[in-house]
Coordinates of C-alpha atoms in Angstrom, one line a residue:
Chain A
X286 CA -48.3 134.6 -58.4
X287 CA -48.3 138.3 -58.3
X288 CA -45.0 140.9 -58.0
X289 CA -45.4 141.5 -54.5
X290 CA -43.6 138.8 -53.3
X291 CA -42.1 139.0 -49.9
X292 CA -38.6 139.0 -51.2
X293 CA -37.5 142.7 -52.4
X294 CA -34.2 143.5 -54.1
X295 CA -34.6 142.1 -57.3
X296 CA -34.1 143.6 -61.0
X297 CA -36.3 141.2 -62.9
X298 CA -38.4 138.4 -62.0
X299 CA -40.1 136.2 -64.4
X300 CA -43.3 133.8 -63.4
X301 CA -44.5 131.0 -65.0
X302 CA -42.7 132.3 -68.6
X303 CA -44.2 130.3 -71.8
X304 CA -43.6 130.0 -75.4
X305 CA -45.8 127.3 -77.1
X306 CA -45.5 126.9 -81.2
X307 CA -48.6 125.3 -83.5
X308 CA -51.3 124.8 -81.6
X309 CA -51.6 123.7 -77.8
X310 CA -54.2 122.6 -75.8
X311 CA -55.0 122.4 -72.4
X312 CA -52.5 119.3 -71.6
X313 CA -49.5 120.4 -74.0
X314 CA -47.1 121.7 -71.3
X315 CA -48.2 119.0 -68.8
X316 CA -47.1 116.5 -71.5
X317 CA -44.1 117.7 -72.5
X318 CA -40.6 118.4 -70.8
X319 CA -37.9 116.0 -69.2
X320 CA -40.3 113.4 -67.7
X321 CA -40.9 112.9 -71.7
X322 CA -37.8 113.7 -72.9
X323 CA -39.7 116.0 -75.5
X324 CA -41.2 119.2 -76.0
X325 CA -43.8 118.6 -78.6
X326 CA -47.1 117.8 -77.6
X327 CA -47.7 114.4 -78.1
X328 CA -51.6 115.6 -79.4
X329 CA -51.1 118.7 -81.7
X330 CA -47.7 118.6 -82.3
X331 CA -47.1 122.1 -80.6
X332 CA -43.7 122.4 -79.2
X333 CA -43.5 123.5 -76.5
X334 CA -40.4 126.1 -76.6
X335 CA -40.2 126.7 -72.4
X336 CA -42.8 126.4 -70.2
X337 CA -42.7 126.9 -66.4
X338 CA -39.7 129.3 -66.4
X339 CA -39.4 130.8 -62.9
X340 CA -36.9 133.1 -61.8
X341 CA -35.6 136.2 -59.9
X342 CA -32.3 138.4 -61.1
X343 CA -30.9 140.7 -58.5
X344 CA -28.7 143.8 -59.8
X345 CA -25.2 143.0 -60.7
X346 CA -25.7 139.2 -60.5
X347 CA -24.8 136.9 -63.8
X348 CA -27.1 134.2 -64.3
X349 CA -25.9 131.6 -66.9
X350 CA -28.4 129.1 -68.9
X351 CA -27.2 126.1 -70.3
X352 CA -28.2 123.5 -72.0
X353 CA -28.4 121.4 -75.1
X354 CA -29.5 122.7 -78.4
X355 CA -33.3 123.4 -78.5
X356 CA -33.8 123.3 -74.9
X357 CA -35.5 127.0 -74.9
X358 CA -32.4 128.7 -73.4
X359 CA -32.6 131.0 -76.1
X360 CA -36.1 131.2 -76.4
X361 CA -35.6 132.6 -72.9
X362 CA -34.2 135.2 -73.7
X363 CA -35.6 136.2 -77.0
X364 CA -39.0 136.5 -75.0
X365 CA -37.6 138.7 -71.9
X366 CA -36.0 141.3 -75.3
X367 CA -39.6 141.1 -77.3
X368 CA -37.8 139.5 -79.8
X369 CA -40.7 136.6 -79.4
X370 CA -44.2 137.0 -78.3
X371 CA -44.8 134.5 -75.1
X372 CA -47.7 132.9 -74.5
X373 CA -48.3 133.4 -71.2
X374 CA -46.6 134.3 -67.6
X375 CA -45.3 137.7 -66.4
X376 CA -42.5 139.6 -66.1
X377 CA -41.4 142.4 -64.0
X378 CA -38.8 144.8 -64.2
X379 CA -38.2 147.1 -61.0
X380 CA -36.8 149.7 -62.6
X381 CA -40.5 150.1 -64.8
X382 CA -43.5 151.3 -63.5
X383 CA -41.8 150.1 -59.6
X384 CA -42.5 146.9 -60.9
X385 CA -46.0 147.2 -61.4
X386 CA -47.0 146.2 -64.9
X387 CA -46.4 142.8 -66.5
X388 CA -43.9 144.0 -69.2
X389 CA -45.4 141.4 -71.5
X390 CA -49.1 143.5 -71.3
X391 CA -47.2 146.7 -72.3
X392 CA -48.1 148.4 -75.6
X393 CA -45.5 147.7 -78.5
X394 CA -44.6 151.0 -78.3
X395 CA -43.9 150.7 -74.7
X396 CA -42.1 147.5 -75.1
X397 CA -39.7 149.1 -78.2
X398 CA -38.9 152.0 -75.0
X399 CA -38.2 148.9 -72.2
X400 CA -36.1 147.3 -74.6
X401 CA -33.9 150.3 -75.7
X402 CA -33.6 151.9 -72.6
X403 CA -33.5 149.1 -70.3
X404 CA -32.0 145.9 -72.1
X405 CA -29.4 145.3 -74.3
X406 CA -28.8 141.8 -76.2
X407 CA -25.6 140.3 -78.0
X408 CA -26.6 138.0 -80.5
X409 CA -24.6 135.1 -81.7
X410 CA -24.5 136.2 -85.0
X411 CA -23.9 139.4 -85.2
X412 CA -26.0 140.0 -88.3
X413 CA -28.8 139.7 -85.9
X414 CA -27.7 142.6 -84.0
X415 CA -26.1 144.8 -86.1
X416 CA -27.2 146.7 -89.2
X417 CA -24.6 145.8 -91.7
X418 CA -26.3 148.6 -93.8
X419 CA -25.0 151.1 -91.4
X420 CA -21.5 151.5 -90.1
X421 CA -20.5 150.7 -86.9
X422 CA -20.8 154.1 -85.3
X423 CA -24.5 154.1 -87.2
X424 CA -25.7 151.4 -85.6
X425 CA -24.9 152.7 -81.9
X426 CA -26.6 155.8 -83.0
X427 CA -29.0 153.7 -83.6
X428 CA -30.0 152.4 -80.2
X429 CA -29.2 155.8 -78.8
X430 CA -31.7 157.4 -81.0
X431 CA -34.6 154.9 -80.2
X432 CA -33.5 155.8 -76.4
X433 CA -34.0 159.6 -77.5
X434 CA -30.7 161.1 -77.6
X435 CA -30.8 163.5 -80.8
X436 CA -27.7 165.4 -80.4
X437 CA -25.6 164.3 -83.2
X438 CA -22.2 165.8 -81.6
X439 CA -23.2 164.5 -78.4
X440 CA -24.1 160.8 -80.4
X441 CA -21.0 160.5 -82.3
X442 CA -18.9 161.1 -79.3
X443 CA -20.8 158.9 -77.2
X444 CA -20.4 156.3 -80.1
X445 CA -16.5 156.8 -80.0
X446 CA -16.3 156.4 -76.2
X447 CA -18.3 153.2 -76.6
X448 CA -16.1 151.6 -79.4
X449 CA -13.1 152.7 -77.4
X450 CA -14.3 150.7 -74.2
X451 CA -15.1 147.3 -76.4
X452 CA -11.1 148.6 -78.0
X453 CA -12.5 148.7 -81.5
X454 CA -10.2 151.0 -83.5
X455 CA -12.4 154.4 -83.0
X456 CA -10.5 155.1 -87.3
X457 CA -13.0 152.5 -87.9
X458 CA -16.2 154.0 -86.8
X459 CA -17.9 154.9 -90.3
X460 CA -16.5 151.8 -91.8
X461 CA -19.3 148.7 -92.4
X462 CA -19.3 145.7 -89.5
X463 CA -19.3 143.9 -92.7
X464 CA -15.3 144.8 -92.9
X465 CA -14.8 143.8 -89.3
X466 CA -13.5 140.8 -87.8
X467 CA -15.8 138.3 -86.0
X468 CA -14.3 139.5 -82.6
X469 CA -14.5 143.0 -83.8
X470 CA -18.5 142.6 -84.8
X471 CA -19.2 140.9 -81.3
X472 CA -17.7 143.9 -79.9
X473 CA -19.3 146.8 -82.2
X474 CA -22.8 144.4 -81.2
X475 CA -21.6 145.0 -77.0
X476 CA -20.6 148.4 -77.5
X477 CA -24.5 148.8 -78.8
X478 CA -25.8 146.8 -76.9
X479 CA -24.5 148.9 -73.2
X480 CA -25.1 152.1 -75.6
X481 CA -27.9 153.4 -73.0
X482 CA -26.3 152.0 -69.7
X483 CA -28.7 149.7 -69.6
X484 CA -29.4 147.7 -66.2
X485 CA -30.2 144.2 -67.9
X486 CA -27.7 142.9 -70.6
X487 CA -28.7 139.5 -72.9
X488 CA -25.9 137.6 -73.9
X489 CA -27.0 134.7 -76.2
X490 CA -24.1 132.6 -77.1
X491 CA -21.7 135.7 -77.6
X492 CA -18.3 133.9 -78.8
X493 CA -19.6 130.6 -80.0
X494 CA -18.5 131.0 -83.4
X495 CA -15.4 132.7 -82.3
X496 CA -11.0 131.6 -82.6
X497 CA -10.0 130.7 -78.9
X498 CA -7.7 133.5 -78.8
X499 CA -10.6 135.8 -79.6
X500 CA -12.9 134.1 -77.5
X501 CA -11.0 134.7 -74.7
X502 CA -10.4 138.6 -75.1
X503 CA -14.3 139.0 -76.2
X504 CA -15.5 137.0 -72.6
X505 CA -12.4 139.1 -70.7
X506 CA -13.9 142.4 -71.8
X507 CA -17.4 141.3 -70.8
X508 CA -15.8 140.7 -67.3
X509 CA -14.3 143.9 -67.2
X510 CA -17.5 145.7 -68.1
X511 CA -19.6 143.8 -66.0
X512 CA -17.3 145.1 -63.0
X513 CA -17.4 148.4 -64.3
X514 CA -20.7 148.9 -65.1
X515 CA -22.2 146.7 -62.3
X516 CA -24.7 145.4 -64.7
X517 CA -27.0 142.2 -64.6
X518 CA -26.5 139.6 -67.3
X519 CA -27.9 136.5 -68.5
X520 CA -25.5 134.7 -70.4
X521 CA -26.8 132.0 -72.6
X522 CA -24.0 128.8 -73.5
X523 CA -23.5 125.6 -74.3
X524 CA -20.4 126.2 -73.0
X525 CA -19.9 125.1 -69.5
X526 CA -16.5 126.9 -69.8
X527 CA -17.9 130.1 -70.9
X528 CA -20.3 129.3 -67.9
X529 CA -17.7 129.2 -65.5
X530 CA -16.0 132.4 -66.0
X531 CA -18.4 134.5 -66.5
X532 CA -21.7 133.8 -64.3
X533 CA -22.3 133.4 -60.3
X534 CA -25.7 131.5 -60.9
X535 CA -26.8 128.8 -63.1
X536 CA -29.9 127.2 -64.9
X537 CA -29.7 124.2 -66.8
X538 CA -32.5 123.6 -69.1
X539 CA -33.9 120.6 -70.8
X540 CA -36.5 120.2 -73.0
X541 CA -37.9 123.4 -72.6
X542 CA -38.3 123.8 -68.6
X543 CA -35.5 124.4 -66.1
X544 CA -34.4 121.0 -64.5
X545 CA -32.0 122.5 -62.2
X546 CA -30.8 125.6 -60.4
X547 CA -27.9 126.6 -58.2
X548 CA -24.8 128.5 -57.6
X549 CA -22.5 128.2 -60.7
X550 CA -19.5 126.2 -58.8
X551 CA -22.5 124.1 -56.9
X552 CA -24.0 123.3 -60.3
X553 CA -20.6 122.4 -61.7
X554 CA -19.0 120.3 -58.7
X555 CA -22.7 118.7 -56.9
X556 CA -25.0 118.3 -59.5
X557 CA -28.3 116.9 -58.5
X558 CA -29.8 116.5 -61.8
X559 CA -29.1 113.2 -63.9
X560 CA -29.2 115.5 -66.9
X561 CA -26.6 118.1 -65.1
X562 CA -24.5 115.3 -63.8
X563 CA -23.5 114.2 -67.9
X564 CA -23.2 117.4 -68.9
X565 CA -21.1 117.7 -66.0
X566 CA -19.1 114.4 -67.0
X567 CA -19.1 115.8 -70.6
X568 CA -16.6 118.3 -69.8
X569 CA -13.3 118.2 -70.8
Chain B
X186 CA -21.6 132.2 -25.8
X187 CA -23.2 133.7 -29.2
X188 CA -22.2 131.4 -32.1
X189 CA -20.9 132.3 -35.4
X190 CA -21.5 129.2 -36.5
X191 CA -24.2 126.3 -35.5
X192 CA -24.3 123.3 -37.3
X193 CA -26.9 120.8 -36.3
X194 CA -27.3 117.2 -38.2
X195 CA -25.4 117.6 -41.6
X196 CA -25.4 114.9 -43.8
X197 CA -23.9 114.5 -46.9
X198 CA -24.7 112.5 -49.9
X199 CA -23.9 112.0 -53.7
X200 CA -26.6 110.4 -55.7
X201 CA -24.9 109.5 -59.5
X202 CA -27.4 108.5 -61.8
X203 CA -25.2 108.3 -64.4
X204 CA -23.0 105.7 -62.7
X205 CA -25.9 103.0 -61.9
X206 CA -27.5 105.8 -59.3
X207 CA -24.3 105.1 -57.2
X208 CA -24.9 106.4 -53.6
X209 CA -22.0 107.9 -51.8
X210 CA -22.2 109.3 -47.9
X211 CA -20.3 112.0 -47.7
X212 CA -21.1 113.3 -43.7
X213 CA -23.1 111.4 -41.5
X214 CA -24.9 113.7 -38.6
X215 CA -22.1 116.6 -38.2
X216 CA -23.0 118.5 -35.5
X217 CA -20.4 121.1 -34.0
X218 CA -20.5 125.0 -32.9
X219 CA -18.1 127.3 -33.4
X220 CA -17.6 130.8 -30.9
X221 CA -16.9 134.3 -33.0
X222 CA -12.9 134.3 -33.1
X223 CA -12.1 130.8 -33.1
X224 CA -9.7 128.5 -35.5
X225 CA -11.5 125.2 -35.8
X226 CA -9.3 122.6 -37.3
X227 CA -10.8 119.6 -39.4
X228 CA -8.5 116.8 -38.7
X229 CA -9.4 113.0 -40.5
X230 CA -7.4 110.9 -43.1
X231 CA -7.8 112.2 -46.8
X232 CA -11.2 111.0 -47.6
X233 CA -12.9 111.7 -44.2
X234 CA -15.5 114.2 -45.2
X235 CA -13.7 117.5 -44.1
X236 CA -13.4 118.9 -47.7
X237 CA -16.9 117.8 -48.0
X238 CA -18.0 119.6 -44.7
X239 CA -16.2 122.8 -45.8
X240 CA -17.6 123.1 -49.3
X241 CA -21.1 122.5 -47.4
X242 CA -20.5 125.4 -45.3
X243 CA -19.4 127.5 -48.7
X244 CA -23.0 125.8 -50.3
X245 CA -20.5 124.7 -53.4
X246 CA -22.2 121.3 -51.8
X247 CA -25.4 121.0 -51.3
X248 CA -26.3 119.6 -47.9
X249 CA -28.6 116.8 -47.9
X250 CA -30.1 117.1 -44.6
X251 CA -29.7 119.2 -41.2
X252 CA -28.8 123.1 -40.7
X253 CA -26.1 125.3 -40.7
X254 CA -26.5 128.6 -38.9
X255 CA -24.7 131.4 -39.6
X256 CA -24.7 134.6 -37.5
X257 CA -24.1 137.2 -39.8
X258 CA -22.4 140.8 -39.0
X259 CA -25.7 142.4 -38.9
X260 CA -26.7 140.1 -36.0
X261 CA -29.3 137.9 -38.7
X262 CA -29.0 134.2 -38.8
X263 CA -28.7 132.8 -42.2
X264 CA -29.1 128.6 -42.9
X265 CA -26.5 127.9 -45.4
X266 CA -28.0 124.7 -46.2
X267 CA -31.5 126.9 -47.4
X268 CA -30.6 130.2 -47.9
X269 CA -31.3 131.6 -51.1
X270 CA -28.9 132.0 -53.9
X271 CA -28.4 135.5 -53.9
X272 CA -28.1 135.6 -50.3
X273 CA -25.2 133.7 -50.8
X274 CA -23.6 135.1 -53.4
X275 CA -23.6 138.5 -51.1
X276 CA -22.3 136.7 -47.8
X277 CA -19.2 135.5 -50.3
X278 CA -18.7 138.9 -51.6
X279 CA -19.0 140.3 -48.0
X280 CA -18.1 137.8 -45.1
X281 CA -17.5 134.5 -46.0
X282 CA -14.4 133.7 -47.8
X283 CA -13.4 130.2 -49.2
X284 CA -9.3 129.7 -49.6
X285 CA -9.0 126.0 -51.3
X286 CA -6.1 124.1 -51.9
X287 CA -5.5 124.8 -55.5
X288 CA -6.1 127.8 -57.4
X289 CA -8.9 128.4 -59.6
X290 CA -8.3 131.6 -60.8
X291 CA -10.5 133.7 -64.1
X292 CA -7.7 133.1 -66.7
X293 CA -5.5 136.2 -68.2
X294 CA -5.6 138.2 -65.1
X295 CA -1.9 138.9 -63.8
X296 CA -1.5 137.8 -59.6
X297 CA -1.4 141.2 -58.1
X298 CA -5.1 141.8 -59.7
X299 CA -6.5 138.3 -58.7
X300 CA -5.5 139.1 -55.2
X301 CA -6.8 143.0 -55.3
X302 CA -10.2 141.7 -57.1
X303 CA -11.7 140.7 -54.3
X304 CA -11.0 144.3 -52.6
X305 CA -12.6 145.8 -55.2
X306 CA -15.6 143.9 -55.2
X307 CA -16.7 145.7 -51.7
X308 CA -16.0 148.7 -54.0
X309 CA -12.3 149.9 -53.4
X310 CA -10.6 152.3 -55.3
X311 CA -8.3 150.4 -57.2
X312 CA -4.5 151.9 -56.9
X313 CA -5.0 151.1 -53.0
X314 CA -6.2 147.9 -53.7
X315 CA -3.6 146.8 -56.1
X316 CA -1.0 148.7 -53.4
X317 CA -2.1 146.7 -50.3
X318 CA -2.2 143.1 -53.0
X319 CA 1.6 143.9 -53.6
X320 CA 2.3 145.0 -50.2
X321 CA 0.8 141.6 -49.5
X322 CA 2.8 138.9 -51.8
X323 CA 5.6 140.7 -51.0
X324 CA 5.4 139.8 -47.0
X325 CA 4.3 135.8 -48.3
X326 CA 7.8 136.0 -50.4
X327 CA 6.3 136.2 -54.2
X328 CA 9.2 137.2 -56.7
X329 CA 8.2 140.9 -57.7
X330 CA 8.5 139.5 -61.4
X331 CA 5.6 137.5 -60.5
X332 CA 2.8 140.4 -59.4
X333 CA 2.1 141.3 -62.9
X334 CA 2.2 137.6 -64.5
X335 CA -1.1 134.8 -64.7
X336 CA -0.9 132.7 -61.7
X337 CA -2.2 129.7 -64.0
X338 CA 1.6 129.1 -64.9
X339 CA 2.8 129.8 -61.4
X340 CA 4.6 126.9 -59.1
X341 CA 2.7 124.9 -56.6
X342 CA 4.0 127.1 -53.8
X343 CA 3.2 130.3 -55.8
X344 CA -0.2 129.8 -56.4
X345 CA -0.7 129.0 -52.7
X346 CA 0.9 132.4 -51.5
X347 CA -1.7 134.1 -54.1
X348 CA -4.6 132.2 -53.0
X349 CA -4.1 132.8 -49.1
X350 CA -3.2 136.6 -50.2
X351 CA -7.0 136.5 -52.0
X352 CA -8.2 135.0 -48.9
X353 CA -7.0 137.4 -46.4
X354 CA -6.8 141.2 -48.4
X355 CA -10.5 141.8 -47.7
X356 CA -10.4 140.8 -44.1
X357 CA -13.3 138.3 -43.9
X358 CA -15.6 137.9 -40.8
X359 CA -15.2 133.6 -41.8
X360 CA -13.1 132.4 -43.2
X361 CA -12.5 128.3 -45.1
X362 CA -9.1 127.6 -45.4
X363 CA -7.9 124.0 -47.2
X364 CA -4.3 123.4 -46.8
X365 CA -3.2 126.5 -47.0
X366 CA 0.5 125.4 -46.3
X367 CA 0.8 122.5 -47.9
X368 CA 3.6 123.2 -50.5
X369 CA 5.8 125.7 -48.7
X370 CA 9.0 125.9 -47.1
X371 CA 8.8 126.5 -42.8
X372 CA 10.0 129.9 -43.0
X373 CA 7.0 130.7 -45.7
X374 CA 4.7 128.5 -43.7
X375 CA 5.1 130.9 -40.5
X376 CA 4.3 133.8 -42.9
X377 CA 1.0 132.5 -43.6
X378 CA 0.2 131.2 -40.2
X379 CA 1.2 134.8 -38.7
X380 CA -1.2 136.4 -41.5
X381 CA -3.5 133.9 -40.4
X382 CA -3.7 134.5 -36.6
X383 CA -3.7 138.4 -37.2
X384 CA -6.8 137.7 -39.4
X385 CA -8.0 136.4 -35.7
X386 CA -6.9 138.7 -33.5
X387 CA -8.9 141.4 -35.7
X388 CA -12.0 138.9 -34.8
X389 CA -12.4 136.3 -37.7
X390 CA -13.1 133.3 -37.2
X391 CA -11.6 130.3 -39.0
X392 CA -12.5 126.7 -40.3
X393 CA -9.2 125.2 -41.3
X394 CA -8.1 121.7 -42.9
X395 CA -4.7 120.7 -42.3
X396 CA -2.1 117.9 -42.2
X397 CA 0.4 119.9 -41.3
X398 CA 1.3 119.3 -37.6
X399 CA 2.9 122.5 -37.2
X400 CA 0.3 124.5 -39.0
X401 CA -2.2 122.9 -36.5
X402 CA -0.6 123.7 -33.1
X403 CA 0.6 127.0 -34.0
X404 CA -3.5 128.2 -35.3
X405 CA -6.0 125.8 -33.6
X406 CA -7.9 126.6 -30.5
X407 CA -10.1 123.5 -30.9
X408 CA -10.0 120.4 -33.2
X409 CA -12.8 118.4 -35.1
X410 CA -11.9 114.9 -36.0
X411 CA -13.6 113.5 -38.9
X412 CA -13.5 109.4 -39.6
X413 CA -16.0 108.2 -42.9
X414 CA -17.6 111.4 -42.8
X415 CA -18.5 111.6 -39.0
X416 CA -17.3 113.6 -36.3
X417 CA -15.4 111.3 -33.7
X418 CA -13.7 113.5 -31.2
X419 CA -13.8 117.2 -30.5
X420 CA -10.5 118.0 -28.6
X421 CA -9.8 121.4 -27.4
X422 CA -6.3 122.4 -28.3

């Protein structure tokens, strides 16, 4: 497979994405996945985080990922921010090199400048995101720093603007995220994260740990930026709920490989899959 | 005649593994056309298939087997039953427009910004899309107190008037409409029907389920009648 397939339009596309812990051999990914209801290799005992992960993104679309714990839906996305090294496939961004180079083969330095200028990823826990060393307004410097801004002025202000959008108190901008709220620290981690108007946006299980009440405001002001900004997302959830709202596509993953794709209210009302169709059922 | 719509051999089936691989038919060989314009009505006792056909056409059900054809406003014909995702996604934001029976609505958003939200998504500026929502549940009879409230709370009859507002704002090339009169009153009924036809005479074409015998003869040119997921008769009105 190579990026110039017929079909134009897309942001990213992804081929044939892999991530395989310990030690794999030839037959690890061909032994592994729903058919076995397992991703380690039954040989080597590799595990086989996601194997055969095909996709396109198109601009402004919201692709959600659900499934289970340990099916590779975060994995996913680790690998597409550089958090994780993959082990093989390819990945193309159109907006780098006119989607040309397999972002995986760039240089790390190269990589570091994709991720800050192009991506931007909400962690669960915000302590992955945030630097709870820094203030809030230091770690959006932060990212807008890596992306090259150096102005402080013109950084401070573009801090406030952001924490203002994400309606974090601006009076709270030099304070620690370690003061903040959970809600508050999901939003000082968004306000980062779309610091560099980024065209790609990670969100990796964004209000799971989250009061309803918050959880709600948090997903409503990822709606409203989404409109605003007309960025793509992939949202990753266990929740189908969270799934609903927020995406118009879905993958559901098991065991590492992608069982089923669809439009969101197609994945949620015809389900093909037998695994789709419990977690489907499993809703309440 | 230069369809909209060509649908040739659609079946339907559910396949449950999770209830002892249960097999359901849904549609059995639906083949109908429809002309750029017309209101189709699905007629059939609840259970017949037409919900099924329509949520086929929208692709929130997957077809099993046959083609749907869809002439698009560009002149392109798109299968609905193949086309890719995305492709889909931008004929709902663009042309084709699903009204169902209830409301499913993003939670926390008041009605007048439901109804204007699909303006904006063809990229509207939003005072005149929020002016022409208003200007819009006012004419189907929504309490002013209402624009600014969640519809999730909202009456029966309410939530209709906000969904066939949704519908209609954006003017739609196709339009799906599921019993969009079921819960109101005759007066509010002719409001929507009137909305309805002038949706038609601007050249939209309609797919619409009803059992209301009065919503029927006032909108459809030509009826579909559906018995265990097959088409029996095709009567023109």
């Amino acid at each position: 497979m190579n990026c110039q397939d017929s079909d134009t339009g897309w942001l990213l596309r992804v081929r044939n994405l892999t991530k395989i812990y310990g030690e794999p051999i030839a037959t690890s990914v061909q032994y592994t996945g729903p058919r076995f209801n397992s991703n380690i290799c039954p040989e080597t005992d590799a595990i086989v985080a996601c194997a055969e992960i095909n996709f396109d993104l198109y601009p402004g679309e919201v692709l959600g990922i659900v499934g289970e714990s340990g099916s590779g839906k975060s994995t996913l996305i680790q690998l597409l921010y550089f958090d994780q090294v993959a082990t093989a496939g390819e990945v193309y961004l159109s907006a780098l090199d006119e989607a040309q180079t397999n972002l995986l083969t760039l240089s790390n330095q190269r990589k570091r400048h994709a991720r800050n200028t192009l991506m931007g990823m909400v962690y669960q826990n915000p302590r992955d995101g945030l630097n709870f060393g820094f203030s809030a307004g230091g770690n959006i410097a932060e990212k807008l720093l890596m992306a090259g801004s150096f102005h402080v002025g013109r950084i401070r202000e573009r801090a406030a603007y952001l924490l203002g959008k994400t309606e974090v108190p601006v009076a709270r901008m030099d304070h620690t995220p370690s003061t903040f709220s959970g809600g508050m620290q999901q939003r000082v981690q968004i306000s980062k994260a779309i610091a560099n108007n980024p065209p790609l946006l990670f969100l990796d299980e964004v209000t799971s740990g989250l009061d309803v009440s918050v959880q709600a405001r948090v997903l409503d002001l990822i709606r409203q930026l989404q409109r605003e900004l007309g960025v793509s997302m992939i949202v990753v959830s266990h929740d189908l709920a969270v799934i609903r709202m927020l995406t118009d596509r879905t993958m559901v993953m098991k065991n590492g490989r992608i069982v089923e794709s669809g439009l969101t209210d197609q994945i949620l009302q015809d389900p093909q899959h037998a695994y789709t169709q419990l977690l489907v059922s499993s809703l309440l | 005649m230069n369809p909209i719509l060509d649908v040739r051999n659609v079946s339907k089936h559910f396949h449950l593994h999770i209830q002892n691989q249960k097999h359901i038919a849904a549609l059995t060989d639906v083949s109908f056309q429809m002309a750029e314009g017309e209101i189709l009505g699905l007629t059939g006792k609840s259970g017949s298939g037409k919900s099924s056909l329509m949520k086929c056409l929208y692709r929130t059900y997957l077809a099993s087997s046959g083609e749907m054809h869809f002439r698009t406003e560009a002149g392109s014909v798109v299968d609905l039953v193949t086309a890719r995702e995305h492709e889909i996604i931008r004929l709902r934001q663009t042309e084709i427009v699903y009204c169902s029976q209830f409301l499913s609505v993003i939670p926390r958003v008041p009605a007048a910004d439901v109804v204007a939200e699909a303006l904006l998504r063809r990229g509207g500026d939003r005072a005149e899309a929020l002016e022409r929502a208003k200007e819009l549940l006012d004419r189907l009879g929504l309490p002013r107190e209402l624009w600014d409230a969640f519809p999730a709370t909202f009456s029966g009859g309410e939530q209709q008037r906000v969904n066939v507002a949704r519908a209609i704002i954006a003017a739609p090339r196709f339009l799906l409409v599921d019993e969009p009169t079921a819960s109101l009153d005759l007066k509010t009924k002719d409001v929507v029907i009137d909305l309805f036809l002038a949706q038609k005479a601007r050249g939209s074409s309609i797919v619409l389920i009803t059992h209301d015998a009065h919503t029927l003869a006032r909108m459809c040119d030509r009826r579909l009648h559906l018995e265990f997921g097959r088409v029996t008769e095709a009567v023109t009105a």
